[in-house]
Amino acid sequence: RAWGARGLLFLGGRPGDRGHLARVVVGPGGGFLRDSKRWRGSTTVGGDIATVHRVEDPDLSYRLGGVGYLRGLARDVHDRLRAESRASVWVEPVIVIWGAFPQRVAGETCKFVHGEDLATWLEQQPKRIDASRVQQLAAAIDRGWLNGATTGQEQGPRIPSQ
């Protein structure tokens, strides 16, 4: 099913001078700041740390624990939303993994979700927003980005490329 049919609105990123901007999804389950990754190898997550085991040598792996930046950006989107709408809807950070990720969903303060499962996972989140307000809140997030609400920035939060 299409994302709109699921009651989810996808707000695409805008180009920045470094990296790319945040992409936000708003639906009955709340607001979600997502960052997509396509790591080479098989990914496992413990806590909020992703470990990627390389394809060419499974004994060679690297760990990625820097999700604090994404939590900070989620807070920024929350603050912009609140400034534009007075709605206190938390924005949850989500790293979308495209590639081998047997756990499919993991993470504590930041969720890691396999890309093929993202729409279903979003749809299954506990309802926090009435469906009639999803469009209104998405528009408020857009206004917050354009107006630079709370941060003085003219564009939305940037997610550094990795």
JSON list of C-alpha atoms in Angstrom, two decimals:
[
{"chain": "A", "resi": 1, "resn": "ARG", "atom": "CA", "xyz": [0.00, 0.00, 0.00]},
{"chain": "A", "resi": 2, "resn": "ALA", "atom": "CA", "xyz": [1.09, 3.56, -0.61]},
{"chain": "A", "resi": 3, "resn": "TRP", "atom": "CA", "xyz": [2.32, 5.56, 2.37]},
{"chain": "A", "resi": 4, "resn": "GLY", "atom": "CA", "xyz": [-0.60, 7.98, 2.07]},
{"chain": "A", "resi": 5, "resn": "ALA", "atom": "CA", "xyz": [-3.05, 5.09, 2.20]},
{"chain": "A", "resi": 6, "resn": "ARG", "atom": "CA", "xyz": [-1.46, 4.12, 5.51]},
{"chain": "A", "resi": 7, "resn": "GLY", "atom": "CA", "xyz": [-2.06, 7.62, 6.90]},
{"chain": "A", "resi": 8, "resn": "LEU", "atom": "CA", "xyz": [1.65, 8.50, 6.71]},
{"chain": "A", "resi": 9, "resn": "LEU", "atom": "CA", "xyz": [2.99, 11.73, 5.23]},
{"chain": "A", "resi": 10, "resn": "PHE", "atom": "CA", "xyz": [6.58, 11.80, 4.04]},
{"chain": "A", "resi": 11, "resn": "LEU", "atom": "CA", "xyz": [8.35, 15.17, 4.15]},
{"chain": "A", "resi": 12, "resn": "GLY", "atom": "CA", "xyz": [11.40, 14.95, 1.92]},
{"chain": "A", "resi": 13, "resn": "GLY", "atom": "CA", "xyz": [14.72, 16.56, 2.67]},
{"chain": "A", "resi": 14, "resn": "ARG", "atom": "CA", "xyz": [16.04, 19.72, 1.16]},
{"chain": "A", "resi": 15, "resn": "PRO", "atom": "CA", "xyz": [19.55, 20.09, -0.26]},
{"chain": "A", "resi": 16, "resn": "GLY", "atom": "CA", "xyz": [22.14, 21.51, 2.11]},
{"chain": "A", "resi": 17, "resn": "ASP", "atom": "CA", "xyz": [25.66, 22.72, 1.64]},
{"chain": "A", "resi": 18, "resn": "ARG", "atom": "CA", "xyz": [27.02, 19.68, 3.53]},
{"chain": "A", "resi": 19, "resn": "GLY", "atom": "CA", "xyz": [25.38, 16.27, 3.62]},
{"chain": "A", "resi": 20, "resn": "HIS", "atom": "CA", "xyz": [21.62, 16.06, 3.34]},
{"chain": "A", "resi": 21, "resn": "LEU", "atom": "CA", "xyz": [18.71, 17.33, 5.37]},
{"chain": "A", "resi": 22, "resn": "ALA", "atom": "CA", "xyz": [16.42, 15.45, 7.65]},
{"chain": "A", "resi": 23, "resn": "ARG", "atom": "CA", "xyz": [13.52, 13.51, 6.23]},
{"chain": "A", "resi": 24, "resn": "VAL", "atom": "CA", "xyz": [10.46, 13.40, 8.44]},
{"chain": "A", "resi": 25, "resn": "VAL", "atom": "CA", "xyz": [7.47, 11.06, 8.44]},
{"chain": "A", "resi": 26, "resn": "VAL", "atom": "CA", "xyz": [4.28, 12.08, 10.25]},
{"chain": "A", "resi": 27, "resn": "GLY", "atom": "CA", "xyz": [1.49, 9.65, 10.96]},
{"chain": "A", "resi": 28, "resn": "PRO", "atom": "CA", "xyz": [-0.89, 8.54, 13.70]},
{"chain": "A", "resi": 29, "resn": "GLY", "atom": "CA", "xyz": [2.14, 7.07, 15.54]},
{"chain": "A", "resi": 30, "resn": "GLY", "atom": "CA", "xyz": [3.79, 10.49, 15.79]},
{"chain": "A", "resi": 31, "resn": "GLY", "atom": "CA", "xyz": [6.69, 12.19, 14.09]},
{"chain": "A", "resi": 32, "resn": "PHE", "atom": "CA", "xyz": [9.78, 10.28, 12.96]},
{"chain": "A", "resi": 33, "resn": "LEU", "atom": "CA", "xyz": [13.08, 11.71, 11.78]},
{"chain": "A", "resi": 34, "resn": "ARG", "atom": "CA", "xyz": [14.69, 9.19, 9.49]},
{"chain": "A", "resi": 35, "resn": "ASP", "atom": "CA", "xyz": [18.18, 8.79, 8.16]},
{"chain": "A", "resi": 36, "resn": "SER", "atom": "CA", "xyz": [18.82, 6.07, 5.57]},
{"chain": "A", "resi": 37, "resn": "LYS", "atom": "CA", "xyz": [22.01, 4.01, 5.46]},
{"chain": "A", "resi": 38, "resn": "ARG", "atom": "CA", "xyz": [23.27, 1.44, 2.97]},
{"chain": "A", "resi": 39, "resn": "TRP", "atom": "CA", "xyz": [26.22, -0.13, 4.72]},
{"chain": "A", "resi": 40, "resn": "ARG", "atom": "CA", "xyz": [28.26, -2.83, 2.98]},
{"chain": "A", "resi": 41, "resn": "GLY", "atom": "CA", "xyz": [27.99, -5.95, 5.08]},
{"chain": "A", "resi": 42, "resn": "SER", "atom": "CA", "xyz": [25.64, -7.46, 7.62]},
{"chain": "A", "resi": 43, "resn": "THR", "atom": "CA", "xyz": [24.45, -5.11, 10.38]},
{"chain": "A", "resi": 44, "resn": "THR", "atom": "CA", "xyz": [23.64, -5.99, 13.98]},
{"chain": "A", "resi": 45, "resn": "VAL", "atom": "CA", "xyz": [22.51, -3.53, 16.65]},
{"chain": "A", "resi": 46, "resn": "GLY", "atom": "CA", "xyz": [23.09, -3.66, 20.40]},
{"chain": "A", "resi": 47, "resn": "GLY", "atom": "CA", "xyz": [21.65, -0.74, 22.37]},
{"chain": "A", "resi": 48, "resn": "ASP", "atom": "CA", "xyz": [22.17, 2.19, 20.03]},
{"chain": "A", "resi": 49, "resn": "ILE", "atom": "CA", "xyz": [25.38, 0.88, 18.46]},
{"chain": "A", "resi": 50, "resn": "ALA", "atom": "CA", "xyz": [25.37, -0.65, 14.99]},
{"chain": "A", "resi": 51, "resn": "THR", "atom": "CA", "xyz": [28.10, -3.11, 14.07]},
{"chain": "A", "resi": 52, "resn": "VAL", "atom": "CA", "xyz": [28.69, -3.77, 10.40]},
{"chain": "A", "resi": 53, "resn": "HIS", "atom": "CA", "xyz": [30.43, -7.03, 9.50]},
{"chain": "A", "resi": 54, "resn": "ARG", "atom": "CA", "xyz": [32.13, -6.62, 6.14]},
{"chain": "A", "resi": 55, "resn": "VAL", "atom": "CA", "xyz": [31.07, -8.86, 3.25]},
{"chain": "A", "resi": 56, "resn": "GLU", "atom": "CA", "xyz": [34.59, -9.56, 2.06]},
{"chain": "A", "resi": 57, "resn": "ASP", "atom": "CA", "xyz": [35.82, -10.48, 5.56]},
{"chain": "A", "resi": 58, "resn": "PRO", "atom": "CA", "xyz": [33.17, -11.16, 8.26]},
{"chain": "A", "resi": 59, "resn": "ASP", "atom": "CA", "xyz": [35.86, -10.95, 10.94]},
{"chain": "A", "resi": 60, "resn": "LEU", "atom": "CA", "xyz": [36.52, -7.37, 9.87]},
{"chain": "A", "resi": 61, "resn": "SER", "atom": "CA", "xyz": [33.83, -5.13, 11.33]},
{"chain": "A", "resi": 62, "resn": "TYR", "atom": "CA", "xyz": [33.29, -1.56, 12.41]},
{"chain": "A", "resi": 63, "resn": "ARG", "atom": "CA", "xyz": [31.00, 0.00, 14.99]},
{"chain": "A", "resi": 64, "resn": "LEU", "atom": "CA", "xyz": [28.84, 3.07, 14.54]},
{"chain": "A", "resi": 65, "resn": "GLY", "atom": "CA", "xyz": [27.58, 4.57, 17.77]},
{"chain": "A", "resi": 66, "resn": "GLY", "atom": "CA", "xyz": [27.05, 8.22, 16.85]},
{"chain": "A", "resi": 67, "resn": "VAL", "atom": "CA", "xyz": [23.26, 8.43, 17.09]},
{"chain": "A", "resi": 68, "resn": "GLY", "atom": "CA", "xyz": [23.38, 11.45, 19.40]},
{"chain": "A", "resi": 69, "resn": "TYR", "atom": "CA", "xyz": [23.39, 13.76, 16.38]},
{"chain": "A", "resi": 70, "resn": "LEU", "atom": "CA", "xyz": [20.14, 12.21, 15.16]},
{"chain": "A", "resi": 71, "resn": "ARG", "atom": "CA", "xyz": [18.50, 12.54, 18.59]},
{"chain": "A", "resi": 72, "resn": "GLY", "atom": "CA", "xyz": [19.52, 16.21, 18.62]},
{"chain": "A", "resi": 73, "resn": "LEU", "atom": "CA", "xyz": [18.03, 16.76, 15.18]},
{"chain": "A", "resi": 74, "resn": "ALA", "atom": "CA", "xyz": [14.81, 15.02, 16.28]},
{"chain": "A", "resi": 75, "resn": "ARG", "atom": "CA", "xyz": [14.65, 17.43, 19.21]},
{"chain": "A", "resi": 76, "resn": "ASP", "atom": "CA", "xyz": [15.14, 20.34, 16.80]},
{"chain": "A", "resi": 77, "resn": "VAL", "atom": "CA", "xyz": [12.23, 19.15, 14.62]},
{"chain": "A", "resi": 78, "resn": "HIS", "atom": "CA", "xyz": [10.11, 18.73, 17.79]},
{"chain": "A", "resi": 79, "resn": "ASP", "atom": "CA", "xyz": [10.95, 22.29, 18.86]},
{"chain": "A", "resi": 80, "resn": "ARG", "atom": "CA", "xyz": [10.09, 23.65, 15.40]},
{"chain": "A", "resi": 81, "resn": "LEU", "atom": "CA", "xyz": [6.79, 21.77, 15.44]},
{"chain": "A", "resi": 82, "resn": "ARG", "atom": "CA", "xyz": [5.94, 23.08, 18.90]},
{"chain": "A", "resi": 83, "resn": "ALA", "atom": "CA", "xyz": [6.82, 26.66, 17.92]},
{"chain": "A", "resi": 84, "resn": "GLU", "atom": "CA", "xyz": [4.60, 26.49, 14.83]},
{"chain": "A", "resi": 85, "resn": "SER", "atom": "CA", "xyz": [1.64, 24.54, 16.24]},
{"chain": "A", "resi": 86, "resn": "ARG", "atom": "CA", "xyz": [1.92, 24.45, 20.04]},
{"chain": "A", "resi": 87, "resn": "ALA", "atom": "CA", "xyz": [1.58, 20.67, 19.69]},
{"chain": "A", "resi": 88, "resn": "SER", "atom": "CA", "xyz": [3.91, 18.68, 21.89]},
{"chain": "A", "resi": 89, "resn": "VAL", "atom": "CA", "xyz": [4.54, 15.68, 19.65]},
{"chain": "A", "resi": 90, "resn": "TRP", "atom": "CA", "xyz": [7.86, 13.95, 20.21]},
{"chain": "A", "resi": 91, "resn": "VAL", "atom": "CA", "xyz": [9.84, 13.21, 17.06]},
{"chain": "A", "resi": 92, "resn": "GLU", "atom": "CA", "xyz": [11.55, 9.82, 17.24]},
{"chain": "A", "resi": 93, "resn": "PRO", "atom": "CA", "xyz": [14.88, 9.28, 15.48]},
{"chain": "A", "resi": 94, "resn": "VAL", "atom": "CA", "xyz": [14.99, 6.27, 13.12]},
{"chain": "A", "resi": 95, "resn": "ILE", "atom": "CA", "xyz": [17.92, 4.92, 11.12]},
{"chain": "A", "resi": 96, "resn": "VAL", "atom": "CA", "xyz": [16.65, 3.02, 8.10]},
{"chain": "A", "resi": 97, "resn": "ILE", "atom": "CA", "xyz": [19.04, 0.25, 7.05]},
{"chain": "A", "resi": 98, "resn": "TRP", "atom": "CA", "xyz": [19.04, -0.93, 3.45]},
{"chain": "A", "resi": 99, "resn": "GLY", "atom": "CA", "xyz": [20.96, -4.17, 3.25]},
{"chain": "A", "resi": 100, "resn": "ALA", "atom": "CA", "xyz": [21.58, -7.21, 5.41]},
{"chain": "A", "resi": 101, "resn": "PHE", "atom": "CA", "xyz": [19.99, -6.56, 8.81]},
{"chain": "A", "resi": 102, "resn": "PRO", "atom": "CA", "xyz": [18.65, -9.83, 10.28]},
{"chain": "A", "resi": 103, "resn": "GLN", "atom": "CA", "xyz": [17.22, -8.17, 13.42]},
{"chain": "A", "resi": 104, "resn": "ARG", "atom": "CA", "xyz": [14.87, -6.08, 11.24]},
{"chain": "A", "resi": 105, "resn": "VAL", "atom": "CA", "xyz": [14.14, -3.67, 14.18]},
{"chain": "A", "resi": 106, "resn": "ALA", "atom": "CA", "xyz": [16.44, -2.80, 17.08]},
{"chain": "A", "resi": 107, "resn": "GLY", "atom": "CA", "xyz": [17.73, 0.11, 19.16]},
{"chain": "A", "resi": 108, "resn": "GLU", "atom": "CA", "xyz": [16.89, 1.90, 22.36]},
{"chain": "A", "resi": 109, "resn": "THR", "atom": "CA", "xyz": [16.85, 5.72, 22.14]},
{"chain": "A", "resi": 110, "resn": "CYS", "atom": "CA", "xyz": [17.17, 5.57, 18.36]},
{"chain": "A", "resi": 111, "resn": "LYS", "atom": "CA", "xyz": [15.41, 2.88, 16.36]},
{"chain": "A", "resi": 112, "resn": "PHE", "atom": "CA", "xyz": [17.10, 0.97, 13.55]},
{"chain": "A", "resi": 113, "resn": "VAL", "atom": "CA", "xyz": [14.57, -0.42, 11.07]},
{"chain": "A", "resi": 114, "resn": "HIS", "atom": "CA", "xyz": [15.13, -2.43, 7.89]},
{"chain": "A", "resi": 115, "resn": "GLY", "atom": "CA", "xyz": [14.01, -0.36, 4.90]},
{"chain": "A", "resi": 116, "resn": "GLU", "atom": "CA", "xyz": [11.60, -3.02, 3.66]},
{"chain": "A", "resi": 117, "resn": "ASP", "atom": "CA", "xyz": [9.85, -2.96, 7.05]},
{"chain": "A", "resi": 118, "resn": "LEU", "atom": "CA", "xyz": [9.70, 0.80, 7.60]},
{"chain": "A", "resi": 119, "resn": "ALA", "atom": "CA", "xyz": [6.12, 1.54, 6.47]},
{"chain": "A", "resi": 120, "resn": "THR", "atom": "CA", "xyz": [4.70, -1.43, 8.41]},
{"chain": "A", "resi": 121, "resn": "TRP", "atom": "CA", "xyz": [6.74, -0.51, 11.51]},
{"chain": "A", "resi": 122, "resn": "LEU", "atom": "CA", "xyz": [5.51, 3.09, 11.34]},
{"chain": "A", "resi": 123, "resn": "GLU", "atom": "CA", "xyz": [1.94, 1.91, 10.91]},
{"chain": "A", "resi": 124, "resn": "GLN", "atom": "CA", "xyz": [2.24, -0.34, 13.99]},
{"chain": "A", "resi": 125, "resn": "GLN", "atom": "CA", "xyz": [3.40, 2.41, 16.36]},
{"chain": "A", "resi": 126, "resn": "PRO", "atom": "CA", "xyz": [0.98, 3.29, 19.16]},
{"chain": "A", "resi": 127, "resn": "LYS", "atom": "CA", "xyz": [-1.45, 6.00, 18.09]},
{"chain": "A", "resi": 128, "resn": "ARG", "atom": "CA", "xyz": [-0.35, 9.40, 19.40]},
{"chain": "A", "resi": 129, "resn": "ILE", "atom": "CA", "xyz": [-1.95, 11.73, 16.85]},
{"chain": "A", "resi": 130, "resn": "ASP", "atom": "CA", "xyz": [-5.52, 11.76, 15.62]},
{"chain": "A", "resi": 131, "resn": "ALA", "atom": "CA", "xyz": [-5.54, 10.98, 11.89]},
{"chain": "A", "resi": 132, "resn": "SER", "atom": "CA", "xyz": [-7.32, 14.28, 11.22]},
{"chain": "A", "resi": 133, "resn": "ARG", "atom": "CA", "xyz": [-4.29, 16.20, 12.61]},
{"chain": "A", "resi": 134, "resn": "VAL", "atom": "CA", "xyz": [-1.53, 14.44, 10.64]},
{"chain": "A", "resi": 135, "resn": "GLN", "atom": "CA", "xyz": [-1.73, 16.85, 7.68]},
{"chain": "A", "resi": 136, "resn": "GLN", "atom": "CA", "xyz": [-1.89, 19.86, 10.00]},
{"chain": "A", "resi": 137, "resn": "LEU", "atom": "CA", "xyz": [1.22, 18.77, 11.92]},
{"chain": "A", "resi": 138, "resn": "ALA", "atom": "CA", "xyz": [3.14, 17.97, 8.73]},
{"chain": "A", "resi": 139, "resn": "ALA", "atom": "CA", "xyz": [2.36, 21.48, 7.47]},
{"chain": "A", "resi": 140, "resn": "ALA", "atom": "CA", "xyz": [3.56, 22.93, 10.80]},
{"chain": "A", "resi": 141, "resn": "ILE", "atom": "CA", "xyz": [6.87, 21.07, 10.46]},
{"chain": "A", "resi": 142, "resn": "ASP", "atom": "CA", "xyz": [7.26, 22.45, 6.95]},
{"chain": "A", "resi": 143, "resn": "ARG", "atom": "CA", "xyz": [6.54, 25.99, 8.19]},
{"chain": "A", "resi": 144, "resn": "GLY", "atom": "CA", "xyz": [9.03, 25.49, 11.03]},
{"chain": "A", "resi": 145, "resn": "TRP", "atom": "CA", "xyz": [11.74, 24.57, 8.53]},
{"chain": "A", "resi": 146, "resn": "LEU", "atom": "CA", "xyz": [10.93, 27.47, 6.22]},
{"chain": "A", "resi": 147, "resn": "ASN", "atom": "CA", "xyz": [10.58, 29.99, 9.05]},
{"chain": "A", "resi": 148, "resn": "GLY", "atom": "CA", "xyz": [13.61, 28.72, 10.96]},
{"chain": "A", "resi": 149, "resn": "ALA", "atom": "CA", "xyz": [11.48, 28.40, 14.11]},
{"chain": "A", "resi": 150, "resn": "THR", "atom": "CA", "xyz": [13.46, 28.15, 17.37]},
{"chain": "A", "resi": 151, "resn": "THR", "atom": "CA", "xyz": [16.90, 27.92, 15.77]},
{"chain": "A", "resi": 152, "resn": "GLY", "atom": "CA", "xyz": [17.14, 30.86, 13.41]},
{"chain": "A", "resi": 153, "resn": "GLN", "atom": "CA", "xyz": [18.09, 28.51, 10.57]},
{"chain": "A", "resi": 154, "resn": "GLU", "atom": "CA", "xyz": [16.52, 29.06, 7.19]},
{"chain": "A", "resi": 155, "resn": "GLN", "atom": "CA", "xyz": [16.51, 25.36, 6.37]},
{"chain": "A", "resi": 156, "resn": "GLY", "atom": "CA", "xyz": [15.86, 22.19, 8.31]},
{"chain": "A", "resi": 157, "resn": "PRO", "atom": "CA", "xyz": [18.40, 20.24, 10.33]},
{"chain": "A", "resi": 158, "resn": "ARG", "atom": "CA", "xyz": [21.31, 18.70, 8.45]},
{"chain": "A", "resi": 159, "resn": "ILE", "atom": "CA", "xyz": [22.32, 15.09, 8.84]},
{"chain": "A", "resi": 160, "resn": "PRO", "atom": "CA", "xyz": [26.01, 14.64, 8.13]},
{"chain": "A", "resi": 161, "resn": "SER", "atom": "CA", "xyz": [26.85, 12.09, 5.45]},
{"chain": "A", "resi": 162, "resn": "GLN", "atom": "CA", "xyz": [28.66, 8.98, 6.63]}
]
